[in-house]
Amino acid sequence: MTTLPPFAPFPEAPWRDHIVPEEWEACLSNWLALAEAHLSLPNDQFVFQSSKDESLLSFLVSFMREAASNGATVLGTSQPAKVLLRQCFLLAARFLRMPSPPLSLLQWEFLSDFCRLYSKKRTSALINQVSQKSQVITSLNALKKSLIMTLDAGLKGDLKTLESRLKRLNHLIHASPEIAAFFLAGSDFIDGLISCYKIMNPPLRKAIVTTAYLSLVGLTEGDSPKFSMLTDQLYSLKVAAESHKNGPLNANDSMVAELVTVTPILKQVQRRLDESGSSTTRLKSVVSALEGFRKPGGNIKPKRLVKRKIDKGKGVMTEDDEIPGEMRMHRMSQISQIQDLFPDLGSGFISRLLDEYGDNTEQVVAHLLEDSLPPHLASADRTEELSPERNRRKSRDIAPRPTPPLVPIRHNVFDDDEFDKLAVDVSNIHFGKRNPEKSADDILNDRSSAPNKAAILSALSAFDADDDERDDTYDVADAGLVVNDGNPEDADDQKRKDASEEALFKAYQSDPKAFGRDAVTRRSQTRNNLKQQTGMTDEAIEGWGLMLTRTPHQMRQLEMKYSAFSGDQPALAPTAWRASPAGSAAEDSEVDSGNGNFRGGPRGRGRGGRGGRGQSRGGGGRGGGGNVAGPSSDKDTENARRRKEANKGSRANHNRRDQRARKMARGGFPG
C-alpha cells in the first residue's frame, strides 16, 4: 500500500499575505493533487488510510474555517482554486458519510463553516444525517449550555464572543431543521435571546433576531414539520411581548416586535401552514396576535422611482437623465438588509435578485432560504460585487466656472483630543459601566484612587484663614435682631421652631424656676408640658434657660418678638346692648355675677343706683329680687313682670301713642 504525502495546513490571513502569487499557485496545485489522490482510493483504503491521516483532517478544518470566514475569494480566481473548492467538498462529504466519521469533523464549528461555504442544497442532507450522532449531540449540548449562560448573564458576559458564536451557528441552523429543533427544545434558549436583546448593542441584536428567525423557520421545514413545537414557541414570544409592553420600557424596543417587523417570519409560517394543510385554530390565533406587535411603518415601502429613458447618442446628457439618488439609496438599503441574513452574498448578485423579483426583499429572502432560484441565477457567481464605474456627464459648455464656496467646517471643544486623533488607550474605553460587578460599597471601600492624606494636609497648611477681614456689620449682637444667614429653611420648620421658642419664653417669664436642673423640677407638671409642646429633652430645656440668663440681648429680642403689641387685633369686643343675664328687671342694666351690684345704663334708669354709682339698697332696690327672664315659678320673676307691665302702662306705651297721634294730626310734619 502506497503512503500519500501529508497535507500542509491552510495558512491563516497573516501568512497568506507573505506568499507570492507563484508560490500560492504551487500550493493550490499540490493540495489539489493530494485531494484527488485521496478521493481516488477505494472505500476500504480510504477508511483505513485517509480517515487516520491527521494532516488531511487538519487541512480540511483550517480550509473550511478560513474560506468560510473570509469567503471563497481567498483562494483566488484561477482554475485550480475552483477545482480545489469542489474537491474539498467531496472529501468532507465522503468523511461525513462514513459510519464513524473522524471526531474533528463532527464538531459544531466545522459543520457551521461547512454550511457557510457551500449552499444549503448541497449540505442539508449531510448535516441531517450526522446530526443524530452522539459526538455531534455532545458538541451541540455544550454549545447550547454556554450560549444560555452568556445570554442570561447580559452585560456581565462576553458579548463579542456571543455575537461571533451566534453568527457562526446561524449557518448550521439554516442548513438543518433538526438542529433548529434541537436548540428550540425547551424554552431556555429562546428566553435567553429575548432577555439579551434588551442590551443596546446593534450588531448583537441583529445576530439575535437572525438566530430566532432561522430557528423558528427551521421548525416548518423538513419531511415532518414540527408545528406543535412551533406553536409553543410562538406563544412564548407572544407572552414575552405582552409582558414587555406592560413594563416601563418602550413597547417597540423588544425582540418580538423587531422579529415580526424586519423578517417575514409570520408570512413564512402562514404559507407553510397553507401548503401542509395542518393548520390549527390555536396556531392561527397566535400568528394573528403576533401581527399586532408589528412596528408602525415598519413594512411601508418607499415610492418606487421609475428610471427615465435615456436618448442614447442624441443630444446632451442632463441631470434629469441621471438615475435619481434616492433610488440608488433605496437599492443599497435593500442589499444591506439581505446581506445581514446572508453575509456571503455579493452586492452585485443581490442586485440581480432584486431585479428578478421586482425589488421585493421578502421574496428574495424566501427564495434564498428555499434554494428555489431560477437556473440562470442559481448558476451565477454569488460573490459578484456591484461595478464601481460611473458614467461621466457630458456638457457642451466648457468655459471655466468660478470656484464654489467652501463648505463651512464646524468646530467644537472636542477637536484635536485623544478620540479625535485616535490616540486614546483602548483599555480606557468600555461599554456601559466600567465594573458592572462592583457595588457602591465596593467602590467606596476601594481607597486606591483616594487622595493622599499628606496632600490634603499640605493643602490645608497653605490656606490662610486671615487672608480676608470678616464683615461683622450684620452680627446679631450689633444689629440687635436675628439676621437670616443665607440658608432659609422650610416655612413649616420655622413655624414649629417659633412656636417652641415662644412656649419656652412664656414659661420663663411666668416662672424661671421651671428651668432648674434638680430632680423635683424635672418631674414637675410644668416641665412635662414644656417637653410635650417643644419636643425637647430636659437637658435642652435647661440649656436654653441657662443661655438666656447669660445673654441679655437675647432676652430683649424675645421680648420684642413675643411680648410687644404687634398691631394685630384678632377679635373686637361687642358694643351692642345685651339683656342682663343675672336678674335685673331694668332693660339697660348689667349685673356682676354672684352679687347684687347693679350698674346703671346710659340714662341712669337702674333702680339699684343712680347714674351707675352706688349699690342697691336692700339687696338691689325694687329690682333686686327678680328678673323677667327668670323661671316662671319664681316669686321674684312674677313681681318683676308685674312691675314691667305697670310701668309700661303709665309711661312708655301711652306716651309714645299720644305723641304719634299729634304728629299724624299735623300731617306727619314736625312743628
Short mmCIF file of N, CA and C in Angstrom, two decimals, residues 115-180:
data_model
loop_
_atom_site.label_atom_id
_atom_site.label_comp_id
_atom_site.label_asym_id
_atom_site.label_seq_id
_atom_site.Cartn_x
_atom_site.Cartn_y
_atom_site.Cartn_z
N CYS A 115 -21.33 24.51 6.24
CA CYS A 115 -22.62 25.00 5.74
C CYS A 115 -22.52 26.42 5.20
N ARG A 116 -21.63 27.21 5.76
CA ARG A 116 -21.48 28.58 5.28
C ARG A 116 -20.78 28.63 3.93
N LEU A 117 -19.82 27.75 3.72
CA LEU A 117 -19.03 27.80 2.50
C LEU A 117 -19.81 27.23 1.31
N TYR A 118 -20.67 26.24 1.56
CA TYR A 118 -21.40 25.61 0.47
C TYR A 118 -22.90 25.85 0.66
N SER A 119 -23.65 25.70 -0.41
CA SER A 119 -25.08 26.04 -0.39
C SER A 119 -25.86 25.03 0.44
N LYS A 120 -27.08 25.44 0.79
CA LYS A 120 -27.93 24.58 1.61
C LYS A 120 -28.34 23.32 0.87
N LYS A 121 -28.54 23.42 -0.43
CA LYS A 121 -28.95 22.26 -1.21
C LYS A 121 -27.90 21.15 -1.16
N ARG A 122 -26.64 21.52 -1.06
CA ARG A 122 -25.56 20.53 -1.07
C ARG A 122 -25.24 20.00 0.33
N THR A 123 -25.51 20.78 1.35
CA THR A 123 -25.09 20.40 2.71
C THR A 123 -26.22 19.91 3.59
N SER A 124 -27.48 20.21 3.25
CA SER A 124 -28.59 19.92 4.17
C SER A 124 -28.70 18.42 4.46
N ALA A 125 -28.62 17.59 3.43
CA ALA A 125 -28.77 16.15 3.66
C ALA A 125 -27.63 15.59 4.50
N LEU A 126 -26.41 16.07 4.28
CA LEU A 126 -25.28 15.58 5.06
C LEU A 126 -25.40 15.98 6.53
N ILE A 127 -25.81 17.22 6.76
CA ILE A 127 -25.90 17.68 8.16
C ILE A 127 -27.02 16.94 8.88
N ASN A 128 -28.16 16.72 8.22
CA ASN A 128 -29.25 15.97 8.86
C ASN A 128 -28.83 14.53 9.15
N GLN A 129 -27.95 13.99 8.34
CA GLN A 129 -27.50 12.61 8.54
C GLN A 129 -26.61 12.48 9.76
N VAL A 130 -25.70 13.45 9.95
CA VAL A 130 -24.76 13.34 11.07
C VAL A 130 -25.29 14.00 12.34
N SER A 131 -26.44 14.72 12.26
CA SER A 131 -26.93 15.43 13.44
C SER A 131 -27.39 14.49 14.54
N GLN A 132 -27.66 13.22 14.21
CA GLN A 132 -28.12 12.27 15.22
C GLN A 132 -26.98 11.51 15.88
N LYS A 133 -25.76 11.74 15.45
CA LYS A 133 -24.62 11.03 16.05
C LYS A 133 -24.31 11.61 17.43
N SER A 134 -23.85 10.75 18.30
CA SER A 134 -23.62 11.16 19.70
C SER A 134 -22.56 12.24 19.82
N GLN A 135 -21.51 12.19 18.96
CA GLN A 135 -20.46 13.20 19.06
C GLN A 135 -21.00 14.59 18.70
N VAL A 136 -21.88 14.66 17.71
CA VAL A 136 -22.47 15.94 17.32
C VAL A 136 -23.39 16.45 18.42
N ILE A 137 -24.19 15.57 19.00
CA ILE A 137 -25.11 15.98 20.07
C ILE A 137 -24.33 16.48 21.28
N THR A 138 -23.22 15.83 21.60
CA THR A 138 -22.39 16.29 22.73
C THR A 138 -21.84 17.68 22.47
N SER A 139 -21.35 17.90 21.25
CA SER A 139 -20.81 19.22 20.92
C SER A 139 -21.89 20.30 20.95
N LEU A 140 -23.08 19.98 20.43
CA LEU A 140 -24.18 20.96 20.43
C LEU A 140 -24.70 21.21 21.84
N ASN A 141 -24.71 20.18 22.69
CA ASN A 141 -25.15 20.37 24.08
C ASN A 141 -24.24 21.33 24.82
N ALA A 142 -22.95 21.16 24.66
CA ALA A 142 -22.00 22.07 25.31
C ALA A 142 -22.18 23.49 24.79
N LEU A 143 -22.40 23.63 23.48
CA LEU A 143 -22.61 24.96 22.91
C LEU A 143 -23.88 25.59 23.43
N LYS A 144 -24.96 24.84 23.50
CA LYS A 144 -26.24 25.38 23.95
C LYS A 144 -26.17 25.85 25.40
N LYS A 145 -25.55 25.06 26.27
CA LYS A 145 -25.42 25.47 27.67
C LYS A 145 -24.58 26.74 27.79
N SER A 146 -23.51 26.81 27.03
CA SER A 146 -22.66 28.00 27.08
C SER A 146 -23.39 29.24 26.59
N LEU A 147 -24.17 29.09 25.51
CA LEU A 147 -24.91 30.23 24.98
C LEU A 147 -25.98 30.70 25.96
N ILE A 148 -26.69 29.77 26.59
CA ILE A 148 -27.74 30.15 27.54
C ILE A 148 -27.13 30.89 28.73
N MET A 149 -26.01 30.44 29.24
CA MET A 149 -25.37 31.12 30.37
C MET A 149 -24.92 32.52 29.98
N THR A 150 -24.35 32.68 28.79
CA THR A 150 -23.89 34.00 28.35
C THR A 150 -25.07 34.92 28.08
N LEU A 151 -26.15 34.40 27.50
CA LEU A 151 -27.33 35.22 27.23
C LEU A 151 -27.96 35.70 28.53
N ASP A 152 -28.05 34.84 29.52
CA ASP A 152 -28.65 35.23 30.80
C ASP A 152 -27.74 36.17 31.59
N ALA A 153 -26.43 36.12 31.35
CA ALA A 153 -25.51 37.00 32.09
C ALA A 153 -25.64 38.45 31.67
N GLY A 154 -26.09 38.72 30.44
CA GLY A 154 -26.28 40.10 30.00
C GLY A 154 -24.96 40.83 29.84
N LEU A 155 -24.88 42.00 30.45
CA LEU A 155 -23.68 42.83 30.34
C LEU A 155 -22.47 42.18 30.99
N LYS A 156 -22.68 41.28 31.92
CA LYS A 156 -21.56 40.63 32.59
C LYS A 156 -20.89 39.56 31.72
N GLY A 157 -21.53 39.15 30.64
CA GLY A 157 -20.97 38.14 29.77
C GLY A 157 -20.08 38.73 28.69
N ASP A 158 -19.44 37.84 27.93
CA ASP A 158 -18.56 38.26 26.83
C ASP A 158 -19.43 38.45 25.59
N LEU A 159 -19.81 39.71 25.31
CA LEU A 159 -20.76 39.99 24.24
C LEU A 159 -20.14 39.77 22.86
N LYS A 160 -18.85 40.05 22.69
CA LYS A 160 -18.22 39.86 21.38
C LYS A 160 -18.17 38.38 21.02
N THR A 161 -17.78 37.55 21.97
CA THR A 161 -17.76 36.11 21.71
C THR A 161 -19.16 35.58 21.45
N LEU A 162 -20.14 36.10 22.19
CA LEU A 162 -21.53 35.68 21.99
C LEU A 162 -21.99 36.03 20.58
N GLU A 163 -21.68 37.23 20.14
CA GLU A 163 -22.10 37.65 18.79
C GLU A 163 -21.46 36.78 17.71
N SER A 164 -20.16 36.52 17.83
CA SER A 164 -19.48 35.71 16.81
C SER A 164 -20.01 34.27 16.82
N ARG A 165 -20.32 33.73 17.99
CA ARG A 165 -20.83 32.36 18.04
C ARG A 165 -22.22 32.26 17.42
N LEU A 166 -23.07 33.24 17.70
CA LEU A 166 -24.42 33.21 17.12
C LEU A 166 -24.35 33.33 15.60
N LYS A 167 -23.50 34.22 15.09
CA LYS A 167 -23.39 34.37 13.64
C LYS A 167 -22.85 33.10 13.00
N ARG A 168 -21.93 32.43 13.67
CA ARG A 168 -21.37 31.19 13.12
C ARG A 168 -22.39 30.05 13.19
N LEU A 169 -23.19 30.04 14.25
CA LEU A 169 -24.19 28.99 14.41
C LEU A 169 -25.35 29.15 13.44
N ASN A 170 -25.65 30.37 13.03
CA ASN A 170 -26.82 30.60 12.17
C ASN A 170 -26.74 29.80 10.87
N HIS A 171 -25.54 29.62 10.33
CA HIS A 171 -25.42 28.86 9.08
C HIS A 171 -25.75 27.39 9.29
N LEU A 172 -25.42 26.85 10.44
CA LEU A 172 -25.75 25.46 10.74
C LEU A 172 -27.24 25.28 10.97
N ILE A 173 -27.86 26.23 11.67
CA ILE A 173 -29.31 26.16 11.89
C ILE A 173 -30.06 26.31 10.57
N HIS A 174 -29.56 27.17 9.69
CA HIS A 174 -30.21 27.37 8.39
C HIS A 174 -30.16 26.11 7.53
N ALA A 175 -29.12 25.33 7.67
CA ALA A 175 -28.96 24.15 6.81
C ALA A 175 -29.71 22.94 7.34
N SER A 176 -29.97 22.85 8.63
CA SER A 176 -30.54 21.64 9.21
C SER A 176 -31.75 21.96 10.09
N PRO A 177 -32.96 21.52 9.70
CA PRO A 177 -34.13 21.68 10.59
C PRO A 177 -33.99 20.90 11.89
N GLU A 178 -33.25 19.79 11.88
CA GLU A 178 -33.09 19.01 13.09
C GLU A 178 -32.31 19.79 14.15
N ILE A 179 -31.29 20.51 13.72
CA ILE A 179 -30.51 21.30 14.67
C ILE A 179 -31.32 22.50 15.16
N ALA A 180 -32.16 23.07 14.29
CA ALA A 180 -33.04 24.16 14.72
C ALA A 180 -33.99 23.67 15.80
#
